[in-house]
XYZ file of C-alpha atoms in Angstrom:
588
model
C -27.555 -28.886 7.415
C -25.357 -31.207 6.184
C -26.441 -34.643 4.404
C -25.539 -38.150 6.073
C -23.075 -40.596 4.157
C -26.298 -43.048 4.068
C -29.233 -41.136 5.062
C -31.148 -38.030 6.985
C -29.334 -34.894 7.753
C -26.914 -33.621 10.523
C -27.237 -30.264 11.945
C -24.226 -28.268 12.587
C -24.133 -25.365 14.788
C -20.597 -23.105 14.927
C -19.440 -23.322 18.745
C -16.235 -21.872 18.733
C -16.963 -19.077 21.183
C -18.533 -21.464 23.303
C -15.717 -23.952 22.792
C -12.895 -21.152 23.210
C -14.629 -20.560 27.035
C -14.999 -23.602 28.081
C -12.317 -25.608 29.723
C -10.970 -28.401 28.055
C -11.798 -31.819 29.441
C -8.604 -33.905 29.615
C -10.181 -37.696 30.001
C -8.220 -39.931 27.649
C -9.963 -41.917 24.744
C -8.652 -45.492 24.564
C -5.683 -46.107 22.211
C -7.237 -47.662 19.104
C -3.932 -49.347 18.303
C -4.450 -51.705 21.722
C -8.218 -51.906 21.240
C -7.688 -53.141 17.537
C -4.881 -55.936 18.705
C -7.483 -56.349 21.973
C -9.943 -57.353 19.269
C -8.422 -59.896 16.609
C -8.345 -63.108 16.864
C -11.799 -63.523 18.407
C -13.596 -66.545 16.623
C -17.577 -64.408 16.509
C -17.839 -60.291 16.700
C -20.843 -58.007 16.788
C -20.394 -54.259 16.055
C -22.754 -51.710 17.365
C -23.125 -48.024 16.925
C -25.463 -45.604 19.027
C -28.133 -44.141 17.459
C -26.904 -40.363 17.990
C -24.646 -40.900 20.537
C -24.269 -37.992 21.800
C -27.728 -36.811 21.778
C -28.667 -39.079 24.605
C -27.143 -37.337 26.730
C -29.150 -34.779 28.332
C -27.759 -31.301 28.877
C -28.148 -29.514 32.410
C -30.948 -27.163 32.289
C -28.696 -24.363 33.406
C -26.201 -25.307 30.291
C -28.773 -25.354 27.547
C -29.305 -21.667 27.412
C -25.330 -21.682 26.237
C -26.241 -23.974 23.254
C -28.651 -21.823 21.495
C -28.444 -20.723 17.850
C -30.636 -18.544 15.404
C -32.390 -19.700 12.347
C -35.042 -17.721 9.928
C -38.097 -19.106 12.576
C -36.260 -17.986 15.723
C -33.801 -19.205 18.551
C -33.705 -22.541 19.638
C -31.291 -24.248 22.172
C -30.516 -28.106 22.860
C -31.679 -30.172 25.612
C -29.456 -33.150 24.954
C -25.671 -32.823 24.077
C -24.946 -31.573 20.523
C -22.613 -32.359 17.728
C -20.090 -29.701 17.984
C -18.737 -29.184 21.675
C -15.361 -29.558 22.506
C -15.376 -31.991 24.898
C -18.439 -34.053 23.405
C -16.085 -36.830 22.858
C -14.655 -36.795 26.228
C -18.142 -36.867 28.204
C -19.613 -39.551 26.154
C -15.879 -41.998 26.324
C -16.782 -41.115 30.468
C -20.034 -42.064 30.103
C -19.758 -45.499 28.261
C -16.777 -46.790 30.321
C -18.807 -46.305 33.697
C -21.576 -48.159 31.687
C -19.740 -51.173 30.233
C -17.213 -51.091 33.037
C -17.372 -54.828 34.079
C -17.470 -55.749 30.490
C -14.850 -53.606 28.862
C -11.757 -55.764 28.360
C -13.178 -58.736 28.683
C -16.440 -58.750 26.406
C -16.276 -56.082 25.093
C -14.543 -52.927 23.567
C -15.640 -48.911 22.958
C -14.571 -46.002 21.418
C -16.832 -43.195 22.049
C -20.090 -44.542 20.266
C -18.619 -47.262 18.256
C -18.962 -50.795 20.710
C -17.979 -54.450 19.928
C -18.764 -57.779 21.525
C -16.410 -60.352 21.037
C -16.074 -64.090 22.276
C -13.178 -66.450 21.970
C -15.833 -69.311 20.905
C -18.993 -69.447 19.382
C -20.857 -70.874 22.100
C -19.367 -67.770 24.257
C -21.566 -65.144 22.179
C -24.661 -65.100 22.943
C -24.048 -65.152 26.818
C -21.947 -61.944 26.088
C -25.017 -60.135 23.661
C -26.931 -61.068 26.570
C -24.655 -59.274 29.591
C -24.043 -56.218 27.016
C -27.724 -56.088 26.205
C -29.028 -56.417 29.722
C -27.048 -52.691 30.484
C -28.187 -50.981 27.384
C -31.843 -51.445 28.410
C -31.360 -50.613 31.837
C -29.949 -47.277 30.873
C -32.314 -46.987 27.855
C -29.196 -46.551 25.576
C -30.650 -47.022 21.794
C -28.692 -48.241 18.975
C -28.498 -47.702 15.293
C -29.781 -51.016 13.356
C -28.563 -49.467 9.956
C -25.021 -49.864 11.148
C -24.732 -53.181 13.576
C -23.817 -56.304 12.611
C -24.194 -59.387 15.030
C -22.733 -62.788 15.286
C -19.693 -62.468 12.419
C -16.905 -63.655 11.864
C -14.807 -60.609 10.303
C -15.865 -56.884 10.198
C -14.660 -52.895 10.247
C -14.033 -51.708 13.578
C -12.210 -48.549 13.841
C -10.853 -48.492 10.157
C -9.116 -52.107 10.556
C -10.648 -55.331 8.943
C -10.376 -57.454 12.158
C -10.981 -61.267 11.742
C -10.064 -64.374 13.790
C -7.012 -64.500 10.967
C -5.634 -61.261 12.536
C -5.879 -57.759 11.357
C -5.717 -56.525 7.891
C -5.668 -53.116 6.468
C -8.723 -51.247 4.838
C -9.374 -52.582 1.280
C -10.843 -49.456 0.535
C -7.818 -47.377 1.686
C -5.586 -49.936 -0.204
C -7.517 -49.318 -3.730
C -7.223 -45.610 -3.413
C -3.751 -46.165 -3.512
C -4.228 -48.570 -6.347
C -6.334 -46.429 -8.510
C -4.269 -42.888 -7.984
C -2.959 -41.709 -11.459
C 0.503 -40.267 -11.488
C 0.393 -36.710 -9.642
C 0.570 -34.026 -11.856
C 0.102 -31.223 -9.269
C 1.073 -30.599 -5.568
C -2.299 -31.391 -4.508
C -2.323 -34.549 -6.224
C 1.382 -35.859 -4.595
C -0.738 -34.150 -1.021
C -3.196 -36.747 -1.455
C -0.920 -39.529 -2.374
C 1.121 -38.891 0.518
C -2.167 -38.399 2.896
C -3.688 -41.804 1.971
C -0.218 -43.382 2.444
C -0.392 -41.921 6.123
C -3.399 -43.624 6.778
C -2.098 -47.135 6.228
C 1.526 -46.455 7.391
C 1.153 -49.361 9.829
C 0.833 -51.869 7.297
C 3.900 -50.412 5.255
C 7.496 -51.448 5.749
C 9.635 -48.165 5.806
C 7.484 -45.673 4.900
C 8.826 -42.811 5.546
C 11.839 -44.240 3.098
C 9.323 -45.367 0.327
C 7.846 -41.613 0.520
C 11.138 -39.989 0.126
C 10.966 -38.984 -3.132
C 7.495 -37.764 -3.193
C 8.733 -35.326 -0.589
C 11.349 -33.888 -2.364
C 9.631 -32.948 -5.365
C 7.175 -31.334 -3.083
C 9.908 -28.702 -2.286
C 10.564 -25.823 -4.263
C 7.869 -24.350 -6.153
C 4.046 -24.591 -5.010
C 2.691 -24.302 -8.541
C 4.314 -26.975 -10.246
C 6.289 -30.342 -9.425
C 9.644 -32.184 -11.107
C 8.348 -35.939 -11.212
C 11.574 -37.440 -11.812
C 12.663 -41.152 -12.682
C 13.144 -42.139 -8.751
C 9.907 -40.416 -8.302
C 8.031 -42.741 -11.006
C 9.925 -45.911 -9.555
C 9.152 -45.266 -5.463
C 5.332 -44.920 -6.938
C 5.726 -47.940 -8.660
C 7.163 -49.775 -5.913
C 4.529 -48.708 -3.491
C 1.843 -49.484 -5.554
C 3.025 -53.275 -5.872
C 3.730 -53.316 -1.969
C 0.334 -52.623 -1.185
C -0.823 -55.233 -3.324
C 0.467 -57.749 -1.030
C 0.396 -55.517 2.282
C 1.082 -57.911 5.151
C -0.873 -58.966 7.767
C -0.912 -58.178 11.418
C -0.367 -60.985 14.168
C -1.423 -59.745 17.619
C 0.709 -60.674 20.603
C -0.236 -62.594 23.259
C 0.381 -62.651 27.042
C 4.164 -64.267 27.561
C 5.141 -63.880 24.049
C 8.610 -62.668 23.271
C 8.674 -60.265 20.893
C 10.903 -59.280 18.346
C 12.416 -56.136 16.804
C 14.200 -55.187 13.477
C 15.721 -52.058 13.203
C 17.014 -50.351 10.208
C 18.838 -46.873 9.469
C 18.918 -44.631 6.430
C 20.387 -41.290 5.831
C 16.734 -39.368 6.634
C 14.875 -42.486 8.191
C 14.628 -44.539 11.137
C 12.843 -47.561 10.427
C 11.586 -50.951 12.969
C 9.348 -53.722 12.859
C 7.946 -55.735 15.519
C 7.913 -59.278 14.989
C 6.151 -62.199 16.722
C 6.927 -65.566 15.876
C 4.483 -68.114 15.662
C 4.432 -71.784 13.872
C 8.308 -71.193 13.081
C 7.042 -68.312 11.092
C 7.687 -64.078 10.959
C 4.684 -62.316 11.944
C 4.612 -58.588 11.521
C 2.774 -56.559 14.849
C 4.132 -53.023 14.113
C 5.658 -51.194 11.604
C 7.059 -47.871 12.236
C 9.229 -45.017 10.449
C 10.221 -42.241 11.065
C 11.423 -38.855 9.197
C 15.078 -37.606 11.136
C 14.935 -33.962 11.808
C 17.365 -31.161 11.892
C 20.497 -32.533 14.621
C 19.155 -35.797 14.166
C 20.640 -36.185 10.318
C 24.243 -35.997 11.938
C 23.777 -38.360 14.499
C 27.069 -41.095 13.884
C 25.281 -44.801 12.532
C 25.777 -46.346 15.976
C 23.160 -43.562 17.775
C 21.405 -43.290 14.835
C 20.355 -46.956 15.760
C 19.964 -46.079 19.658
C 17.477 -43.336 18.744
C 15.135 -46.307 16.500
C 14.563 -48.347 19.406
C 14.363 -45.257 21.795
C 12.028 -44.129 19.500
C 10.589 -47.755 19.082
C 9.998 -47.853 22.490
C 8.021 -44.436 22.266
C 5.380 -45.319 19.911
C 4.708 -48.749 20.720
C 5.209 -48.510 24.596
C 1.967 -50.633 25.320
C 4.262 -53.728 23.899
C 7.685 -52.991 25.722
C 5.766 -53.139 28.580
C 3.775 -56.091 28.699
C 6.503 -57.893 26.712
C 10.396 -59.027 26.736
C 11.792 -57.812 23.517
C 15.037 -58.833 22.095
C 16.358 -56.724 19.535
C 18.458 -58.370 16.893
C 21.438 -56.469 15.485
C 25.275 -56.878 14.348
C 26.134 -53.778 15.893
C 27.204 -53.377 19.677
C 23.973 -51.222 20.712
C 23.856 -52.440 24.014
C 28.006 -51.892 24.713
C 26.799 -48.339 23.624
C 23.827 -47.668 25.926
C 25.205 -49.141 28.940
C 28.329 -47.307 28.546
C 27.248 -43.723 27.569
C 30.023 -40.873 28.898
C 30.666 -40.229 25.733
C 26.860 -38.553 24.671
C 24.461 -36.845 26.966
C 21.702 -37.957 24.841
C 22.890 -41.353 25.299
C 22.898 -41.336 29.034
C 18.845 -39.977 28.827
C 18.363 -42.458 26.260
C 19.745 -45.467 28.283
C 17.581 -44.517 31.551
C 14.286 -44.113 29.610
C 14.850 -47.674 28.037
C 16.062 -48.898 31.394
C 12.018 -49.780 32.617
C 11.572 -52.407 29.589
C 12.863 -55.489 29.372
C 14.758 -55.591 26.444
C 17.839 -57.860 25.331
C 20.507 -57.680 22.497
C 20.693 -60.750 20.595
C 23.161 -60.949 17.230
C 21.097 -60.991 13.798
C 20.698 -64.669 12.597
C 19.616 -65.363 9.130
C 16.836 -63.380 7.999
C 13.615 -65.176 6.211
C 10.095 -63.875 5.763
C 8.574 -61.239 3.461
C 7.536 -58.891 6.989
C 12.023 -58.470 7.504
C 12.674 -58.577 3.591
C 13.503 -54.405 3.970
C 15.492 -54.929 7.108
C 18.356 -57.039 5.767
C 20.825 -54.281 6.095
C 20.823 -52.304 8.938
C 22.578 -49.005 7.925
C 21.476 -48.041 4.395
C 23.538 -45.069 2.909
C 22.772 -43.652 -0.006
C 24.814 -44.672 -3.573
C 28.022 -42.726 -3.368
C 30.188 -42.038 -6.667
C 31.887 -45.190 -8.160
C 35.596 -43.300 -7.395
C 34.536 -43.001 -3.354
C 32.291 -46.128 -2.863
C 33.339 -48.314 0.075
C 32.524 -51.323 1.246
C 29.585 -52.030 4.232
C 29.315 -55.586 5.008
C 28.444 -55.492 8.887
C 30.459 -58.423 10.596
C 32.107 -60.237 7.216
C 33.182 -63.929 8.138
C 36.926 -64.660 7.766
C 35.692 -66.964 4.512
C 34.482 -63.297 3.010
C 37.258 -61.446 4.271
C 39.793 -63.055 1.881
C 38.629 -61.767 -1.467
C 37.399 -58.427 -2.648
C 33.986 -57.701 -3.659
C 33.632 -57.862 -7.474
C 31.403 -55.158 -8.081
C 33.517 -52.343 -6.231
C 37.037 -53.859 -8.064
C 37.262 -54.466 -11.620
C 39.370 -57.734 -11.642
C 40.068 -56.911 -15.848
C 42.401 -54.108 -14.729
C 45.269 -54.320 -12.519
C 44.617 -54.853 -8.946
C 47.699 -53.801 -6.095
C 47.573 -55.486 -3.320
C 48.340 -53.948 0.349
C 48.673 -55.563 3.891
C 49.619 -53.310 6.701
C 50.331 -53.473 10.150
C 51.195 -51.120 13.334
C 53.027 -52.132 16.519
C 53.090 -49.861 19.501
C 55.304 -51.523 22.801
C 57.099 -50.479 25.760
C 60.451 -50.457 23.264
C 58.848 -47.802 20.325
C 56.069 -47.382 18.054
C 56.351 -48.528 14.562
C 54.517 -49.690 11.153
C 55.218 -52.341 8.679
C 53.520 -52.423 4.648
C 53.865 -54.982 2.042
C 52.703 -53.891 -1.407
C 52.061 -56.257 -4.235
C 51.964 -54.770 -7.641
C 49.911 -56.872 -9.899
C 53.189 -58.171 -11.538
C 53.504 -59.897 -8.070
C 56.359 -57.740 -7.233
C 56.824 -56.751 -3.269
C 57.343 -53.557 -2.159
C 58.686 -54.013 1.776
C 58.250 -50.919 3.880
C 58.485 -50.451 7.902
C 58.184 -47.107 9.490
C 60.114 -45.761 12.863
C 57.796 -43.272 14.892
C 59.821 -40.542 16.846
C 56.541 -40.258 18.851
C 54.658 -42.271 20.982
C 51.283 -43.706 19.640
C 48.362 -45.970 20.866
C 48.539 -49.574 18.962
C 45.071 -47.987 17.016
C 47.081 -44.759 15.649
C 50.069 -47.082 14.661
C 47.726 -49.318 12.922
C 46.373 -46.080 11.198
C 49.687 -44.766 10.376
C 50.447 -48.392 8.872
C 47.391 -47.744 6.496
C 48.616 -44.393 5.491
C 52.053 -44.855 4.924
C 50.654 -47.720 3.073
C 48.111 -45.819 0.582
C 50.459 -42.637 0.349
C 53.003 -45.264 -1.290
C 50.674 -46.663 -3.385
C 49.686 -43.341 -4.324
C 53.156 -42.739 -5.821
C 53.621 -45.997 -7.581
C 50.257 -44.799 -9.846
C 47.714 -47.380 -8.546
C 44.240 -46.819 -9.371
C 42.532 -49.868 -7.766
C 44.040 -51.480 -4.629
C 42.589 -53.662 -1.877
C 43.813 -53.443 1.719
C 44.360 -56.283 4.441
C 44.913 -55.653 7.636
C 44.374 -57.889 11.317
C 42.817 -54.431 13.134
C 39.289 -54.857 13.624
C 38.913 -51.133 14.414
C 40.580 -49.710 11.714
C 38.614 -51.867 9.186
C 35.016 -51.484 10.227
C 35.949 -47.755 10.677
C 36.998 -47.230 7.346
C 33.666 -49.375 6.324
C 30.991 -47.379 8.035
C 30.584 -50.303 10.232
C 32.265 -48.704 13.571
C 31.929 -45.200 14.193
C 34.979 -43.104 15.812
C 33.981 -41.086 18.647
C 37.072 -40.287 19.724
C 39.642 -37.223 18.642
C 42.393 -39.130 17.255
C 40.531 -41.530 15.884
C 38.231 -39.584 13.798
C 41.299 -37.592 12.456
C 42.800 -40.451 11.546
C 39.355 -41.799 10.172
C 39.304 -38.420 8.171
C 42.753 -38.485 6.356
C 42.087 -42.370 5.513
C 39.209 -41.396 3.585
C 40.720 -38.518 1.966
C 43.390 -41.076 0.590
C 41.376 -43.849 -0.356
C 38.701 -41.396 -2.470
C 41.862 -40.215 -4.887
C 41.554 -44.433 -5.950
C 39.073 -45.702 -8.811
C 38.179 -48.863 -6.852
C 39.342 -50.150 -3.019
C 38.449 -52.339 -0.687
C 39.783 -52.946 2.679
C 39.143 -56.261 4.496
C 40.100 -57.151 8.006
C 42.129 -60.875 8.293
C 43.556 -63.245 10.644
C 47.428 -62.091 11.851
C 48.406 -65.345 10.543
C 47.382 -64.476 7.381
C 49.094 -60.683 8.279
C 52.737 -61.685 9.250
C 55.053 -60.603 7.160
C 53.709 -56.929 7.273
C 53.258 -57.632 11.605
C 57.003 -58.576 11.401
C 58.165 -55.324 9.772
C 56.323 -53.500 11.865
C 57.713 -55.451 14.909
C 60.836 -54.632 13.599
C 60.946 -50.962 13.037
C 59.631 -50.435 16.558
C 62.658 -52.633 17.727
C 65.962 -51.149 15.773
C 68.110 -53.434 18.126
C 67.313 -56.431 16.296
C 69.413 -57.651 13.934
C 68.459 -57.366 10.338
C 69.190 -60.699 7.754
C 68.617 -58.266 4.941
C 68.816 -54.867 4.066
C 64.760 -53.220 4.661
C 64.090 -49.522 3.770
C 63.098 -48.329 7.261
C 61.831 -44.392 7.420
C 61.471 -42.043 10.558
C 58.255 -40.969 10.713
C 58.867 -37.466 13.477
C 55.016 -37.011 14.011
C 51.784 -38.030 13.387
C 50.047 -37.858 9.854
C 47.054 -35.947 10.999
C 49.098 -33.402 12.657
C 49.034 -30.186 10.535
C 51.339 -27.337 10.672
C 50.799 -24.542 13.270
C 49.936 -20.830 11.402
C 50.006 -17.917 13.934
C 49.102 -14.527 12.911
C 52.339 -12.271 13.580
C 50.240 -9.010 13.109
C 46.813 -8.068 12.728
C 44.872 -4.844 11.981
C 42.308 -3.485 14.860
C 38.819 -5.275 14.557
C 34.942 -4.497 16.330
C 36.087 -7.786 18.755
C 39.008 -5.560 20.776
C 36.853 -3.215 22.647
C 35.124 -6.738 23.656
C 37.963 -8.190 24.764
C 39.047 -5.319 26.858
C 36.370 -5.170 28.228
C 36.206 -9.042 29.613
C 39.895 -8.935 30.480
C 40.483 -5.413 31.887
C 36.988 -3.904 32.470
C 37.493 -1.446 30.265
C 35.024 0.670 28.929
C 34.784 1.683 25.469
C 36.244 5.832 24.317
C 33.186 5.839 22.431
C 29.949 4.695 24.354
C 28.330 4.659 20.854
């Protein structure tokens, strides 16, 4: 016997044999995020609960023998349907939807024995009691007056607090997290994390916020390291959900609208709906990436939030248009997929919704404050750190930004530029020490190259020079779009070349203190795009004398090592045996 939360007792009988043989029933119980958004916004709600639900059902007499049990007076079995059985829930969700049938979705909503009446307007109500009233006492269904509550205007249903306002989360669940002391123990950061779960809905990148928590669960099970970041993402999370959000639910022909936001671990999105010129949050969602999914590139990083997006909240892709707002070109990406199985699966399974790309406007509104940024990489070392501004204007694409370059200590400045044409491939630099003194270089390829790898080569050349002339903080301009939001994190190269090249520019720019590299206008580019126009034409007349060099192949090419002799290894038997059939001297 085990007591009630208010009052009586509850008997519980151990079925698991009789739950292990019986089949399992595979009826679906309603989705209680749709029957919570179903429900706000109603101006009067009742809430009902059956008086032991599932004891008005009775059993078949043949079944009843199966629910016996033994006790110190004797055996007893159960006429109606106990607590217990495996597919209790199931039979009783069956039962109540052929019941309510006419009024569910309209009047009325249940989950298993909890029921709600709602009405739009308060004159609306008591017609509805009345129709949902009417059916309980023809089937002689009896309900628990300890736990209804008629005529309000806000109330519990299903965990939510669901008003005419919209939907808010638990206070209860909130001041658990409130009151929690800092965890000393694994069970205490299993807790945190568990009551966390329970409201992730209401909290903007969770999984993100929880980060820390996790990692000081691994290790040891005895004890934990509760580090600084630990003691600031608890901090941080116990202000958020002091001013947790609340919900708006959508309504029929609204367009909605969806954030989405990528972190080294995380996947993050929101679902907004605007009303009154104002942000409404719907949804939030995050999720933990797994195992292949860490070393996704940025780009399908992004692809797999609103695939997975699309997952979780698939009731709203498909009674809505959404438009997803980003700086990055997502939907070039899915409608072009050769390069990516994944991507090819992921474009068909989004292909059903209606869903359009729209560029990222300004961003107000405390529901989108954590989805400013869409990539989010973690702090890198002060010597490596680059630049990720998605989409700079040509206004911020002119000056360097002050907290990656200290403007105390000399700055060099470099503008590059690659020229590939039916008359040669070359690459022009101009380097500006910070006496103002400039360096011109242009560079002859003796190979052919793609106008991409010339513009790479330019930036090489360009930061192997530097390298010599001692220059510890330089910033870079160049006109090439691609090689520029490359280098930032902003592009990602999918291609061979390309990622060698992306590869060896990184390598080059880490051995600086400070760099930035900022893509401008070729006006502003022209007198490094007219050395490199002229070292891929040599029959043009020089006015001065210009250092040109012959570059005879490509930076990223390395040097071919063959092995001239080799001892035997366990692989040659192998390989005889795949070329030539041959079979082994030894079978052992």
């Amino acid at each position: 016997m085990v007591r009630k939360p208010r009052k009586g007792w509850r008997m519980c009988v151990d079925y698991t044999n009789l739950n292990r043989a019986c089949p399992k029933d595979s009826f679906p119980l309603p989705r209680i995020d749709q029957l919570v958004d179903a429900t706000a916004g109603h101006a009067l709600l009742s809430f009902m609960d059956a008086y032991s639900g599932y004891n008005q059902i009775f059993m078949h007499p043949e079944d009843q023998a199966h629910t016996s049990f033994i006790t110190d007076r004797g055996r007893y079995c159960y006429k109606v349907m106990p607590f217990g059985l495996k597919n209790a829930g199931a039979t009783y969700q069956r039962l109540v939807n052929h019941l309510f049938a006419p009024l569910i979705g309209n009047t009325m909503e249940v989950y298993v024995d909890d029921m709600l009446v709602k009405s739009r307007t308060a004159d609306q109500h008591i017609p509805n009691l009345s129709a949902m009233f009417t059916i309980l006492k023809q089937y002689k269904m009896r309900l628990n007056p300890t736990k209804c509550a008629f005529g309000v205007a806000s109330g519990k249903f299903l965990g939510f607090m669901i008003s005419q306002r919209g939907i808010e989360a638990n206070p209860e669940k909130i001041q658990a997290i409130l009151d929690i002391t800092i965890p000393k123990t694994v069970k205490d950061i299993q807790s945190l994390t568990g009551r966390v779960a329970a409201l992730t809905r209401f909290i903007s990148k969770a999984t993100e916020r929880c980060a820390p928590f996790f990692k000081a669960l691994k290790g040891t099970k005895r004890n934990i390291t509760w580090t600084a970041e630990c003691e600031t993402a608890f901090s941080e999370l116990k202000e958020y959900m002091g001013r947790a959000p609340l919900w708006s639910t959508p309504e029929h022909g609204d367009i909605l609208v969806i954030y989405l936001s990528v972190s080294a671990s995380a996947v993050s999105f929101v679902l907004i709906r605007s009303k009154d010129n104002a942000k409404h949050p719907v949804h939030y969602v995050s999720k933990a990436l797994q195992d292949a999914e860490v070393r996704y590139p940025d780009i399908e990083k992004l692809a797999f939030a609103l695939v997975v997006s699309a997952r979780r909240l698939r009731p709203y892709f498909q009674a809505h248009t959404i438009h997803v707002l980003t700086n990055q070109p997502l939907r070039q990406v899915l409608q072009k997929p050769e390069t990516s199985g994944r991507l090819v699966k992921w474009a068909i399974e989004l292909g059903e919704f209606d869903i359009h790309y729209k560029p990222r406007p300004a961003m107000r509104g405390q529901a989108v404050a954590d989805f400013l940024s869409e990539f989010t990489e973690p702090q890198a070392p002060a010597a490596t750190q680059l630049i990720t501004e998605p989409n700079p204007s040509p206004s911020q694409a002119q000056t360097p930004t002050e907290n990656t370059l200290d403007l105390t200590q000399p700055l060099w400045t470099l503008f590059v530029d690659g020229s590939s044409n039916a008359q040669g491939c070359g690459a022009g630099l101009v380097l500006v020490s910070p006496d103002k003194v400039a360096l011109e270089y242009a560079l002859r390829f003796n190979f052919q190259a793609s106008n991409n790898e010339a513009e790479y080569e330019a930036l090489l050349a360009g930061l192997r020079l530097a390298k010599e002339m001692d220059a510890r903080q330089i910033q870079i301009f160049s006109d090439s779009q691609l090689v520029v939001h490359q280098v930032n994190q902003d592009f990602t190269a999918k291609d061979a070349s390309m990622t060698a090249y992306l590869q060896h520019a990184r390598h080059l720019l880490a051995t600086f203190h400070a760099h930035s590299i900022k893509q401008v206008p070729r006006s502003e580019n022209s007198h490094a795009d007219a050395l490199a126009r002229l070292a891929s034409a040599l029959e043009q007349g020089l006015g001065r004398h210009i250092h040109i060099e012959f570059l005879a192949q490509p930076s990223t090419q390395a040097p071919l090592i063959c092995t001239i002799d080799h001892s035997p290894t366990w692989m040659d038997p192998i390989l005889q045996f795949l070329q030539n059939q041959t079979l082994p001297a030894n079978p052992a």
